[in-house]
PDB file of C-alpha atoms in Angstrom:
ATOM      1  CA  VAL K 943      74.343 110.663 118.413  1.00 47.00           C
ATOM      2  CA  ASP K 944      70.634 110.162 118.513  1.00 52.00           C
ATOM      3  CA  ARG K 945      68.193 112.960 118.124  1.00 52.00           C
ATOM      4  CA  ALA K 946      66.878 112.776 121.684  1.00 47.00           C
ATOM      5  CA  ALA K 947      70.372 112.987 123.165  1.00 52.00           C
ATOM      6  CA  ALA K 948      71.425 115.804 120.872  1.00 50.00           C
ATOM      7  CA  SER K 949      68.430 117.930 121.686  1.00 49.00           C
ATOM      8  CA  GLU K 950      68.400 117.140 125.399  1.00 47.00           C
ATOM      9  CA  GLY K 951      68.006 120.242 127.484  1.00 47.00           C
ATOM     10  CA  SER K 952      66.629 122.361 124.679  1.00 58.00           C
ATOM     11  CA  GLY K 953      64.084 120.449 122.598  1.00 73.00           C
ATOM     12  CA  MET K 954      64.631 123.115 119.977  1.00 88.00           C
ATOM     13  CA  PRO K 955      65.226 121.872 116.450  1.00 92.00           C
ATOM     14  CA  PRO K 956      68.401 122.907 114.668  1.00 95.00           C
ATOM     15  CA  ARG K 957      68.219 125.872 112.290  1.00 96.00           C
ATOM     16  CA  VAL K 958      69.570 124.774 108.924  1.00 97.00           C
ATOM     17  CA  LEU K 959      70.558 126.759 105.849  1.00 98.00           C
ATOM     18  CA  LEU K 960      70.655 124.901 102.520  1.00 98.00           C
ATOM     19  CA  GLY K 961      73.441 126.087 100.227  1.00 98.00           C
ATOM     20  CA  ASN K 962      74.590 125.239  96.734  1.00 97.00           C
ATOM     21  CA  LEU K 963      72.730 121.951  96.399  1.00 97.00           C
ATOM     22  CA  GLU K 964      71.306 120.892  93.056  1.00 96.00           C
ATOM     23  CA  PRO K 965      67.649 121.995  92.751  1.00 96.00           C
ATOM     24  CA  VAL K 966      66.187 118.490  92.995  1.00 97.00           C
ATOM     25  CA  VAL K 967      68.441 117.623  95.949  1.00 97.00           C
ATOM     26  CA  ARG K 968      67.421 120.841  97.686  1.00 97.00           C
ATOM     27  CA  LEU K 969      63.723 119.986  97.276  1.00 96.00           C
ATOM     28  CA  GLY K 970      64.257 116.450  98.514  1.00 97.00           C
ATOM     29  CA  MET K 971      66.333 117.523 101.487  1.00 97.00           C
ATOM     30  CA  SER K 972      63.714 120.089 102.471  1.00 97.00           C
ATOM     31  CA  ALA K 973      61.072 117.347 102.403  1.00 96.00           C
ATOM     32  CA  VAL K 974      63.182 114.903 104.407  1.00 96.00           C
ATOM     33  CA  LEU K 975      64.168 117.511 107.009  1.00 96.00           C
ATOM     34  CA  ALA K 976      60.542 118.642 107.360  1.00 95.00           C
ATOM     35  CA  ASP K 977      59.670 115.036 108.259  1.00 94.00           C
ATOM     36  CA  GLU K 978      62.331 115.237 110.967  1.00 91.00           C
ATOM     37  CA  GLU K 979      60.967 118.549 112.299  1.00 90.00           C
ATOM     38  CA  ILE K 980      64.223 120.284 111.450  1.00 94.00           C
ATOM     39  CA  ASP K 981      63.846 123.955 110.533  1.00 89.00           C
ATOM     40  CA  VAL K 982      65.136 124.921 107.098  1.00 96.00           C
ATOM     41  CA  ILE K 983      65.484 128.653 107.652  1.00 96.00           C
ATOM     42  CA  GLY K 984      66.745 129.480 104.176  1.00 96.00           C
ATOM     43  CA  ALA K 985      68.087 128.230 100.880  1.00 97.00           C
ATOM     44  CA  GLU K 986      70.485 130.004  98.550  1.00 97.00           C
ATOM     45  CA  ALA K 987      72.504 128.424  95.773  1.00 96.00           C
ATOM     46  CA  ARG K 988      74.538 131.458  94.631  1.00 97.00           C
ATOM     47  CA  PRO K 989      77.888 131.785  96.424  1.00 97.00           C
ATOM     48  CA  GLY K 990      77.832 135.496  97.271  1.00 97.00           C
ATOM     49  CA  PRO K 991      74.264 135.666  98.583  1.00 98.00           C
ATOM     50  CA  LEU K 992      74.828 132.363 100.419  1.00 98.00           C
ATOM     51  CA  VAL K 993      77.743 133.833 102.373  1.00 98.00           C
ATOM     52  CA  LEU K 994      75.703 136.948 103.197  1.00 98.00           C
ATOM     53  CA  LEU K 995      72.712 134.853 104.292  1.00 98.00           C
ATOM     54  CA  ALA K 996      74.896 132.633 106.485  1.00 98.00           C
ATOM     55  CA  GLY K 997      76.248 135.735 108.218  1.00 97.00           C
ATOM     56  CA  ARG K 998      72.795 137.196 108.704  1.00 97.00           C
ATOM     57  CA  LEU K 999      70.900 134.070 109.810  1.00 97.00           C
ATOM     58  CA  ARG K1000      73.715 132.456 111.844  1.00 96.00           C
ATOM     59  CA  PRO K1001      72.317 128.924 111.359  1.00 97.00           C
ATOM     60  CA  ASP K1002      73.331 125.904 113.416  1.00 96.00           C
ATOM     61  CA  ALA K1003      74.302 124.110 110.214  1.00 97.00           C
ATOM     62  CA  VAL K1004      74.846 124.862 106.542  1.00 98.00           C
ATOM     63  CA  VAL K1005      74.412 122.040 104.031  1.00 98.00           C
ATOM     64  CA  LEU K1006      76.537 122.301 100.893  1.00 98.00           C
ATOM     65  CA  ASP K1007      77.270 120.110  97.897  1.00 97.00           C
ATOM     66  CA  VAL K1008      80.241 117.845  98.521  1.00 97.00           C
ATOM     67  CA  HIS K1009      81.988 119.336  95.488  1.00 95.00           C
ATOM     68  CA  THR K1010      81.898 122.860  96.906  1.00 97.00           C
ATOM     69  CA  PRO K1011      85.205 124.650  96.290  1.00 96.00           C
ATOM     70  CA  PRO K1012      87.179 124.896  99.564  1.00 94.00           C
ATOM     71  CA  GLU K1013      87.317 128.680  99.162  1.00 96.00           C
ATOM     72  CA  LEU K1014      83.528 128.952  99.323  1.00 97.00           C
ATOM     73  CA  ALA K1015      83.322 126.599 102.298  1.00 96.00           C
ATOM     74  CA  ASP K1016      85.910 128.773 104.069  1.00 95.00           C
ATOM     75  CA  ARG K1017      83.911 131.929 103.340  1.00 97.00           C
ATOM     76  CA  VAL K1018      80.747 130.347 104.753  1.00 97.00           C
ATOM     77  CA  ARG K1019      82.632 129.254 107.871  1.00 96.00           C
ATOM     78  CA  ALA K1020      84.046 132.745 108.310  1.00 96.00           C
ATOM     79  CA  ALA K1021      80.572 134.269 107.983  1.00 97.00           C
ATOM     80  CA  ALA K1022      78.964 131.823 110.433  1.00 96.00           C
ATOM     81  CA  PRO K1023      81.757 130.447 112.646  1.00 96.00           C
ATOM     82  CA  GLU K1024      79.330 128.699 115.024  1.00 95.00           C
ATOM     83  CA  ALA K1025      77.773 126.680 112.205  1.00 97.00           C
ATOM     84  CA  THR K1026      78.576 123.085 111.359  1.00 97.00           C
ATOM     85  CA  LEU K1027      79.184 122.527 107.659  1.00 97.00           C
ATOM     86  CA  VAL K1028      77.682 119.361 106.198  1.00 98.00           C
ATOM     87  CA  LEU K1029      78.765 118.499 102.659  1.00 98.00           C
ATOM     88  CA  TRP K1030      76.391 116.082 100.965  1.00 97.00           C
ATOM     89  CA  ALA K1031      76.751 113.998  97.796  1.00 96.00           C
ATOM     90  CA  ARG K1032      73.841 113.513  95.389  1.00 95.00           C
ATOM     91  CA  ASP K1033      74.306 109.778  95.212  1.00 94.00           C
ATOM     92  CA  GLU K1034      74.525 109.486  99.000  1.00 94.00           C
ATOM     93  CA  ASP K1035      77.945 107.882  98.757  1.00 94.00           C
ATOM     94  CA  VAL K1036      79.670 110.314 101.104  1.00 96.00           C
ATOM     95  CA  MET K1037      78.976 113.029 103.666  1.00 97.00           C
ATOM     96  CA  GLU K1038      81.661 115.298 105.060  1.00 97.00           C
ATOM     97  CA  VAL K1039      81.255 117.225 108.303  1.00 97.00           C
ATOM     98  CA  VAL K1040      83.217 120.183 109.646  1.00 96.00           C
ATOM     99  CA  ALA K1041      82.145 121.204 113.138  1.00 95.00           C
ATOM    100  CA  PRO K1042      83.141 124.624 114.529  1.00 94.00           C
ATOM    101  CA  GLY K1043      86.818 124.584 115.404  1.00 87.00           C
ATOM    102  CA  ASP K1044      87.576 121.461 113.401  1.00 90.00           C
ATOM    103  CA  ALA K1045      90.635 121.733 111.190  1.00 87.00           C
ATOM    104  CA  ALA K1046      89.720 118.854 108.915  1.00 90.00           C
ATOM    105  CA  ARG K1047      86.601 117.321 107.429  1.00 92.00           C
ATOM    106  CA  ARG K1048      85.210 114.123 108.916  1.00 95.00           C
ATOM    107  CA  ARG K1049      84.049 111.707 106.198  1.00 96.00           C
ATOM    108  CA  VAL K1050      81.048 109.435 106.552  1.00 97.00           C
ATOM    109  CA  ALA K1051      80.850 106.821 103.806  1.00 97.00           C
ATOM    110  CA  GLU K1052      77.440 105.926 102.345  1.00 96.00           C
ATOM    111  CA  PRO K1053      75.496 108.058 104.797  1.00 97.00           C
ATOM    112  CA  SER K1054      71.768 107.516 105.265  1.00 95.00           C
ATOM    113  CA  PRO K1055      69.319 110.394 105.687  1.00 94.00           C
ATOM    114  CA  GLY K1056      69.304 109.284 109.344  1.00 95.00           C
ATOM    115  CA  ASP K1057      73.035 110.072 109.555  1.00 96.00           C
ATOM    116  CA  LEU K1058      72.311 113.512 108.100  1.00 96.00           C
ATOM    117  CA  ARG K1059      69.525 114.057 110.617  1.00 95.00           C
ATOM    118  CA  ASP K1060      71.801 113.093 113.515  1.00 95.00           C
ATOM    119  CA  GLU K1061      74.579 115.452 112.375  1.00 95.00           C
ATOM    120  CA  LEU K1062      72.120 118.309 112.078  1.00 96.00           C
ATOM    121  CA  TRP K1063      70.597 117.651 115.504  1.00 94.00           C
ATOM    122  CA  ARG K1064      74.105 117.544 116.943  1.00 94.00           C
ATOM    123  CA  SER K1065      74.982 120.921 115.376  1.00 93.00           C
ATOM    124  CA  GLY K1066      74.529 123.829 117.738  1.00 83.00           C
ATOM    125  CA  ALA K1067      72.954 121.621 120.436  1.00 85.00           C
ATOM    126  CA  GLY K1068      74.952 123.333 123.194  1.00 76.00           C
ATOM    127  CA  ARG K1069      74.155 126.786 121.876  1.00 78.00           C
ATOM    128  CA  ARG K1070      70.440 126.004 121.668  1.00 78.00           C
ATOM    129  CA  SER K1071      70.491 124.673 125.199  1.00 76.00           C
ATOM    130  CA  ILE K1072      72.122 127.850 126.543  1.00 70.00           C
ATOM    131  CA  ALA K1073      69.594 129.939 124.673  1.00 61.00           C
ATOM    132  CA  MET K1074      66.672 128.427 126.589  1.00 54.00           C
ATOM    133  CA  PRO K1075      65.008 130.970 128.906  1.00 53.00           C
ATOM    134  CA  GLU K1076      65.094 128.670 131.956  1.00 46.00           C
TER     135      GLU K1076
ATOM    136  CA  VAL Y 879      48.607 110.921  85.180  1.00 94.00           C
ATOM    137  CA  LYS Y 880      50.101 108.521  87.697  1.00 96.00           C
ATOM    138  CA  LEU Y 881      53.854 108.511  88.150  1.00 98.00           C
ATOM    139  CA  PHE Y 882      56.284 106.418  90.143  1.00 98.00           C
ATOM    140  CA  VAL Y 883      59.870 107.206  91.165  1.00 98.00           C
ATOM    141  CA  LEU Y 884      62.158 104.217  91.713  1.00 97.00           C
ATOM    142  CA  ASP Y 885      65.486 105.442  93.069  1.00 97.00           C
ATOM    143  CA  PRO Y 886      67.584 104.099  95.946  1.00 97.00           C
ATOM    144  CA  HIS Y 887      68.873 107.583  96.819  1.00 97.00           C
ATOM    145  CA  THR Y 888      66.314 108.767  99.341  1.00 97.00           C
ATOM    146  CA  ILE Y 889      66.862 112.511  99.162  1.00 97.00           C
ATOM    147  CA  TYR Y 890      67.041 112.681  95.375  1.00 97.00           C
ATOM    148  CA  ARG Y 891      63.962 110.455  95.161  1.00 98.00           C
ATOM    149  CA  ARG Y 892      62.024 112.729  97.486  1.00 97.00           C
ATOM    150  CA  GLY Y 893      63.162 115.718  95.416  1.00 98.00           C
ATOM    151  CA  LEU Y 894      61.924 114.116  92.209  1.00 98.00           C
ATOM    152  CA  ALA Y 895      58.603 113.255  93.838  1.00 98.00           C
ATOM    153  CA  ALA Y 896      58.233 116.797  95.193  1.00 97.00           C
ATOM    154  CA  SER Y 897      59.009 118.237  91.742  1.00 97.00           C
ATOM    155  CA  LEU Y 898      56.464 115.979  90.048  1.00 97.00           C
ATOM    156  CA  GLU Y 899      53.771 116.802  92.591  1.00 96.00           C
ATOM    157  CA  LEU Y 900      53.983 120.419  91.440  1.00 94.00           C
ATOM    158  CA  MET Y 901      52.723 119.437  87.974  1.00 96.00           C
ATOM    159  CA  PRO Y 902      48.975 120.166  87.734  1.00 96.00           C
ATOM    160  CA  GLU Y 903      48.255 117.209  85.452  1.00 95.00           C
ATOM    161  CA  VAL Y 904      49.794 114.706  87.863  1.00 96.00           C
ATOM    162  CA  ASP Y 905      47.253 112.834  89.994  1.00 95.00           C
ATOM    163  CA  ALA Y 906      49.592 110.721  92.089  1.00 95.00           C
ATOM    164  CA  VAL Y 907      53.301 110.170  92.630  1.00 96.00           C
ATOM    165  CA  GLY Y 908      54.478 106.996  94.301  1.00 97.00           C
ATOM    166  CA  HIS Y 909      58.078 106.390  95.209  1.00 97.00           C
ATOM    167  CA  ALA Y 910      60.312 103.645  96.522  1.00 97.00           C
ATOM    168  CA  GLY Y 911      63.974 102.802  96.846  1.00 96.00           C
ATOM    169  CA  GLY Y 912      63.667  99.331  95.324  1.00 95.00           C
ATOM    170  CA  MET Y 913      61.173  96.920  93.815  1.00 95.00           C
ATOM    171  CA  GLN Y 914      60.511  95.262  97.177  1.00 95.00           C
ATOM    172  CA  ASP Y 915      58.819  98.466  98.360  1.00 95.00           C
ATOM    173  CA  ALA Y 916      57.331  99.569  95.049  1.00 94.00           C
ATOM    174  CA  ARG Y 917      53.668  99.065  95.811  1.00 93.00           C
ATOM    175  CA  GLY Y 918      51.453 100.536  93.099  1.00 91.00           C
ATOM    176  CA  ILE Y 919      54.184 100.775  90.487  1.00 95.00           C
ATOM    177  CA  GLU Y 920      52.146  98.604  88.141  1.00 93.00           C
ATOM    178  CA  GLN Y 921      49.461 101.302  87.946  1.00 93.00           C
ATOM    179  CA  ALA Y 922      51.928 104.015  86.900  1.00 96.00           C
ATOM    180  CA  ASP Y 923      51.687 105.658  83.480  1.00 96.00           C
ATOM    181  CA  LEU Y 924      55.404 106.432  83.657  1.00 97.00           C
ATOM    182  CA  VAL Y 925      58.232 105.297  85.928  1.00 97.00           C
ATOM    183  CA  LEU Y 926      61.258 107.476  86.644  1.00 98.00           C
ATOM    184  CA  LEU Y 927      64.056 105.021  87.226  1.00 97.00           C
ATOM    185  CA  ASP Y 928      67.599 105.272  88.507  1.00 97.00           C
ATOM    186  CA  PRO Y 929      69.161 102.043  87.155  1.00 95.00           C
ATOM    187  CA  ALA Y 930      70.989 101.760  90.498  1.00 94.00           C
ATOM    188  CA  ALA Y 931      67.636 100.523  91.860  1.00 95.00           C
ATOM    189  CA  GLY Y 932      68.302  97.156  90.235  1.00 89.00           C
ATOM    190  CA  PRO Y 933      69.639  95.495  87.098  1.00 88.00           C
ATOM    191  CA  GLY Y 934      67.413  94.912  84.096  1.00 89.00           C
ATOM    192  CA  LEU Y 935      64.532  97.052  85.355  1.00 93.00           C
ATOM    193  CA  VAL Y 936      64.229  99.145  82.196  1.00 91.00           C
ATOM    194  CA  ALA Y 937      63.128  96.093  80.260  1.00 89.00           C
ATOM    195  CA  GLU Y 938      61.208  94.401  83.061  1.00 90.00           C
ATOM    196  CA  LEU Y 939      58.891  97.173  84.196  1.00 91.00           C
ATOM    197  CA  GLY Y 940      55.569  97.126  82.403  1.00 83.00           C
ATOM    198  CA  ALA Y 941      55.194 100.911  82.247  1.00 90.00           C
ATOM    199  CA  PRO Y 942      57.218 103.277  80.070  1.00 94.00           C
ATOM    200  CA  VAL Y 943      60.480 104.165  81.791  1.00 96.00           C
ATOM    201  CA  LEU Y 944      62.265 107.489  81.926  1.00 97.00           C
ATOM    202  CA  VAL Y 945      65.795 106.840  83.136  1.00 97.00           C
ATOM    203  CA  CYS Y 946      67.184 109.439  85.510  1.00 97.00           C
ATOM    204  CA  SER Y 947      70.805 108.697  86.321  1.00 96.00           C
ATOM    205  CA  SER Y 948      74.163 110.116  87.372  1.00 95.00           C
ATOM    206  CA  GLU Y 949      75.760 107.767  84.830  1.00 92.00           C
ATOM    207  CA  ALA Y 950      76.109 109.566  81.518  1.00 88.00           C
ATOM    208  CA  SER Y 951      78.369 107.350  79.415  1.00 89.00           C
ATOM    209  CA  GLU Y 952      77.340 106.623  75.847  1.00 86.00           C
ATOM    210  CA  ASP Y 953      77.161 102.926  76.615  1.00 88.00           C
ATOM    211  CA  ALA Y 954      74.804 103.502  79.534  1.00 91.00           C
ATOM    212  CA  VAL Y 955      72.546 105.791  77.530  1.00 92.00           C
ATOM    213  CA  LEU Y 956      72.389 103.580  74.441  1.00 90.00           C
ATOM    214  CA  GLY Y 957      71.975 100.470  76.570  1.00 91.00           C
ATOM    215  CA  ALA Y 958      68.956 101.942  78.310  1.00 93.00           C
ATOM    216  CA  MET Y 959      67.396 103.143  75.070  1.00 92.00           C
ATOM    217  CA  ARG Y 960      67.929  99.754  73.426  1.00 90.00           C
ATOM    218  CA  ALA Y 961      66.274  98.111  76.415  1.00 92.00           C
ATOM    219  CA  GLY Y 962      63.179 100.186  75.662  1.00 92.00           C
ATOM    220  CA  ALA Y 963      63.512 103.311  77.814  1.00 95.00           C
ATOM    221  CA  ALA Y 964      61.326 106.225  76.791  1.00 95.00           C
ATOM    222  CA  GLY Y 965      64.149 108.609  77.571  1.00 95.00           C
ATOM    223  CA  TYR Y 966      67.301 109.369  79.499  1.00 96.00           C
ATOM    224  CA  LEU Y 967      67.903 112.290  81.853  1.00 96.00           C
ATOM    225  CA  ARG Y 968      71.065 113.346  83.673  1.00 95.00           C
ATOM    226  CA  LYS Y 969      70.665 113.931  87.386  1.00 95.00           C
ATOM    227  CA  ASP Y 970      73.441 116.497  87.656  1.00 92.00           C
ATOM    228  CA  VAL Y 971      71.736 119.000  85.367  1.00 92.00           C
ATOM    229  CA  LEU Y 972      68.098 118.187  86.065  1.00 95.00           C
ATOM    230  CA  THR Y 973      65.804 120.923  87.370  1.00 95.00           C
ATOM    231  CA  PRO Y 974      62.119 120.698  88.315  1.00 96.00           C
ATOM    232  CA  GLU Y 975      61.337 122.591  85.108  1.00 95.00           C
ATOM    233  CA  SER Y 976      63.335 120.361  82.763  1.00 95.00           C
ATOM    234  CA  LEU Y 977      61.968 117.312  84.564  1.00 97.00           C
ATOM    235  CA  ALA Y 978      58.383 118.462  84.030  1.00 97.00           C
ATOM    236  CA  ALA Y 979      59.011 119.055  80.324  1.00 95.00           C
ATOM    237  CA  ALA Y 980      60.587 115.615  79.924  1.00 96.00           C
ATOM    238  CA  VAL Y 981      57.776 113.868  81.780  1.00 97.00           C
ATOM    239  CA  ARG Y 982      55.119 115.615  79.688  1.00 96.00           C
ATOM    240  CA  ALA Y 983      56.873 114.541  76.492  1.00 95.00           C
ATOM    241  CA  ALA Y 984      57.320 110.947  77.665  1.00 95.00           C
ATOM    242  CA  VAL Y 985      53.706 110.628  78.826  1.00 95.00           C
ATOM    243  CA  SER Y 986      52.653 111.844  75.366  1.00 93.00           C
ATOM    244  CA  GLY Y 987      54.536 108.954  73.831  1.00 92.00           C
ATOM    245  CA  ASN Y 988      57.628 110.837  72.712  1.00 92.00           C
ATOM    246  CA  ARG Y 989      61.187 109.777  73.390  1.00 91.00           C
ATOM    247  CA  VAL Y 990      63.238 112.155  75.498  1.00 92.00           C
ATOM    248  CA  MET Y 991      66.950 112.791  75.732  1.00 91.00           C
ATOM    249  CA  ALA Y 992      68.806 115.270  77.949  1.00 87.00           C
ATOM    250  CA  PRO Y 993      70.267 117.909  75.612  1.00 83.00           C
ATOM    251  CA  GLU Y 994      73.709 117.371  77.142  1.00 81.00           C
ATOM    252  CA  LEU Y 995      73.567 113.701  76.123  1.00 84.00           C
ATOM    253  CA  LEU Y 996      72.029 114.337  72.747  1.00 82.00           C
ATOM    254  CA  GLY Y 997      74.977 116.527  71.814  1.00 78.00           C
ATOM    255  CA  ASN Y 998      77.429 113.685  72.333  1.00 75.00           C
ATOM    256  CA  LEU Y 999      75.313 111.178  70.455  1.00 77.00           C
ATOM    257  CA  LEU Y1000      74.775 113.489  67.493  1.00 76.00           C
ATOM    258  CA  GLU Y1001      78.456 114.306  67.352  1.00 73.00           C
ATOM    259  CA  ASN Y1002      79.196 110.635  66.863  1.00 68.00           C
ATOM    260  CA  VAL Y1003      76.593 110.402  64.119  1.00 66.00           C
ATOM    261  CA  SER Y1004      77.895 113.425  62.229  1.00 59.00           C
ATOM    262  CA  LEU Y1005      81.490 112.291  62.478  1.00 55.00           C
ATOM    263  CA  GLU Y1006      80.725 108.734  61.485  1.00 54.00           C
ATOM    264  CA  PRO Y1007      83.470 107.694  59.066  1.00 58.00           C
ATOM    265  CA  ASP Y1008      83.037 105.546  56.010  1.00 59.00           C
ATOM    266  CA  ARG Y1009      82.694 101.903  56.861  1.00 57.00           C
ATOM    267  CA  PRO Y1010      84.591  99.239  54.984  1.00 61.00           C
ATOM    268  CA  HIS Y1011      82.414  97.647  52.345  1.00 59.00           C
ATOM    269  CA  GLY Y1012      81.947  93.936  52.519  1.00 62.00           C
ATOM    270  CA  ALA Y1013      83.286  93.626  56.051  1.00 72.00           C
ATOM    271  CA  ARG Y1014      82.791  90.151  57.445  1.00 81.00           C
ATOM    272  CA  LEU Y1015      82.770  89.100  61.072  1.00 87.00           C
ATOM    273  CA  THR Y1016      84.023  85.762  62.263  1.00 87.00           C
ATOM    274  CA  GLU Y1017      81.585  83.458  64.034  1.00 87.00           C
ATOM    275  CA  ARG Y1018      83.107  84.371  67.401  1.00 89.00           C
ATOM    276  CA  GLU Y1019      82.903  88.098  66.669  1.00 90.00           C
ATOM    277  CA  GLN Y1020      79.262  87.689  65.661  1.00 90.00           C
ATOM    278  CA  GLN Y1021      78.444  85.816  68.855  1.00 90.00           C
ATOM    279  CA  VAL Y1022      80.089  88.427  71.063  1.00 92.00           C
ATOM    280  CA  LEU Y1023      78.640  91.421  69.239  1.00 91.00           C
ATOM    281  CA  THR Y1024      75.149  89.913  69.193  1.00 90.00           C
ATOM    282  CA  LEU Y1025      75.184  89.553  72.976  1.00 91.00           C
ATOM    283  CA  ILE Y1026      76.576  93.068  73.448  1.00 90.00           C
ATOM    284  CA  ALA Y1027      73.841  94.400  71.174  1.00 88.00           C
ATOM    285  CA  ALA Y1028      71.283  92.619  73.359  1.00 86.00           C
ATOM    286  CA  GLY Y1029      72.493  94.693  76.303  1.00 85.00           C
ATOM    287  CA  HIS Y1030      74.745  92.208  78.085  1.00 87.00           C
ATOM    288  CA  ALA Y1031      77.806  93.407  79.955  1.00 88.00           C
ATOM    289  CA  THR Y1032      81.253  92.143  79.006  1.00 90.00           C
ATOM    290  CA  ARG Y1033      81.338  89.892  82.050  1.00 90.00           C
ATOM    291  CA  GLU Y1034      77.970  88.357  81.154  1.00 90.00           C
ATOM    292  CA  VAL Y1035      79.081  87.729  77.589  1.00 92.00           C
ATOM    293  CA  ALA Y1036      82.204  86.012  78.876  1.00 92.00           C
ATOM    294  CA  GLU Y1037      80.172  83.784  81.170  1.00 91.00           C
ATOM    295  CA  GLN Y1038      77.658  82.902  78.503  1.00 90.00           C
ATOM    296  CA  LEU Y1039      80.245  81.999  75.862  1.00 91.00           C
ATOM    297  CA  CYS Y1040      82.698  80.427  78.326  1.00 89.00           C
ATOM    298  CA  TYR Y1041      85.429  82.909  77.395  1.00 90.00           C
ATOM    299  CA  SER Y1042      87.562  84.967  79.709  1.00 90.00           C
ATOM    300  CA  GLU Y1043      86.558  88.592  80.066  1.00 89.00           C
ATOM    301  CA  ARG Y1044      89.899  89.533  78.525  1.00 88.00           C
ATOM    302  CA  THR Y1045      89.088  87.471  75.420  1.00 90.00           C
ATOM    303  CA  VAL Y1046      85.730  89.192  75.031  1.00 92.00           C
ATOM    304  CA  LYS Y1047      87.392  92.590  75.316  1.00 90.00           C
ATOM    305  CA  ASN Y1048      89.980  91.593  72.713  1.00 89.00           C
ATOM    306  CA  VAL Y1049      87.278  90.396  70.347  1.00 91.00           C
ATOM    307  CA  LEU Y1050      85.379  93.654  70.776  1.00 91.00           C
ATOM    308  CA  HIS Y1051      88.539  95.638  70.175  1.00 89.00           C
ATOM    309  CA  ASP Y1052      89.132  93.690  66.944  1.00 87.00           C
ATOM    310  CA  VAL Y1053      85.556  94.305  65.821  1.00 89.00           C
ATOM    311  CA  VAL Y1054      85.743  98.038  66.523  1.00 88.00           C
ATOM    312  CA  THR Y1055      88.983  98.203  64.513  1.00 85.00           C
ATOM    313  CA  LYS Y1056      87.633  96.053  61.684  1.00 85.00           C
ATOM    314  CA  LEU Y1057      84.525  98.182  61.317  1.00 86.00           C
ATOM    315  CA  ASN Y1058      86.484 101.425  61.650  1.00 84.00           C
ATOM    316  CA  ALA Y1059      84.202 102.436  64.505  1.00 85.00           C
ATOM    317  CA  ARG Y1060      84.928 104.864  67.341  1.00 82.00           C
ATOM    318  CA  SER Y1061      83.257 102.816  70.042  1.00 84.00           C
ATOM    319  CA  ARG Y1062      81.534  99.547  70.725  1.00 85.00           C
ATOM    320  CA  SER Y1063      78.194 101.301  70.381  1.00 84.00           C
ATOM    321  CA  GLN Y1064      79.073 102.498  66.893  1.00 85.00           C
ATOM    322  CA  ALA Y1065      80.278  99.040  65.957  1.00 87.00           C
ATOM    323  CA  VAL Y1066      77.018  97.520  67.149  1.00 87.00           C
ATOM    324  CA  ALA Y1067      74.956 100.097  65.291  1.00 84.00           C
ATOM    325  CA  PHE Y1068      76.890  99.502  62.075  1.00 84.00           C
ATOM    326  CA  ALA Y1069      76.771  95.722  62.399  1.00 86.00           C
ATOM    327  CA  VAL Y1070      73.008  95.777  62.910  1.00 83.00           C
ATOM    328  CA  ARG Y1071      72.439  98.158  60.012  1.00 81.00           C
ATOM    329  CA  GLU Y1072      74.617  96.128  57.654  1.00 80.00           C
ATOM    330  CA  GLY Y1073      73.144  92.812  58.718  1.00 81.00           C
ATOM    331  CA  LEU Y1074      76.445  91.542  60.061  1.00 84.00           C
ATOM    332  CA  ILE Y1075      74.743  90.234  63.197  1.00 84.00           C
TER     333      ILE Y1075
END
C-alpha cells in the first residue's frame, strides 16, 4: 500500500500513539515519522497509562515493542478497538501488525521504515476518509 | 565536539542522533547506515558504531569508537575492546541520559563500559581460579590461540590454518581445559599474561 493510495479521499495523516518502545527507539521513530508527516499524538511507555491514553486519544495506530506481553496488547486493543497495533523490533528484523478485527498477527520480516510508514498510513484510512467534512 | 553514528538500523540510528543533538557541547552529529554513505565520518571526534554496520570497523575507523550493540556476549565485548574500542554500550538498556554520560567520558579519553556488562566481566575476574603453573601449549594450540587473541573468528582461524572449524573448536576446548579457564576469553587473557602466546 503506498501512502498516496492509503490516504486517498482524506489527505489526513494517521494519528499514531507510541507505546512501550525503548527510549532511543521512541526518539528515532518520532523523528522518522515527522519526516513522513505522520502525527505522533502521544507517547507513553508505562502499561497502565498507555491503556488509558489509547482509550482517550483513540489513535489510528499504536506502536509497541515486539516483545510486548500479549495481555498488554489485548488491553490496548480493548481500549482502542479501531486502532491498528504495530509491533516493532529494535533491530528492524521483524514487524508484526494486527489490524482491527484481525485474530492473528501478520509478520513482516526485516521491515524498512518505509514498510512502517505504509502500515501507519493504511491504519484508519477509511475512518479518516469518512470523517472529512465533504 | 563532532560525533558520527554508524548503524544500519535506521530508527535506532535516528534516535541516537536525536539524543546526541540534545547535548549542549555537541556541534554536529552525522549519521549513516554504512560506510558507503558515511560522508564526514573522518572529521568525527567519536563514532558510535553498531558492529552490524560492517566487519572490522572498530579497528579500521580512525576516530575513537564507542560500540553500541544489541550483542552483549563476553566474546563480543572483549573482542571490541581488544580491537581498540573506547567503550561498549548495550542498546537494550541505553537511554539518552546514559548515552550522554558515556559519550562525555569517551570524548574525554576514558574507556566506558555499560554497567550491565561490567558486572559480568568483573564476576569472571573475581572468580578466576588458580591457573596451573608451568602450563605449556602445543604449537598448534599456540597458533590457534594467537589468532583468536587477535580477534579472528573460529571460521577465519580454520581458513587461515587450513584446519576444519571442528578442529579449531576442539583445540580451543583443550586449551580452555588445560588452562582451567571458564571461557575462551579467560584462556586468552591467561595465555597472554603468562607469555604462553
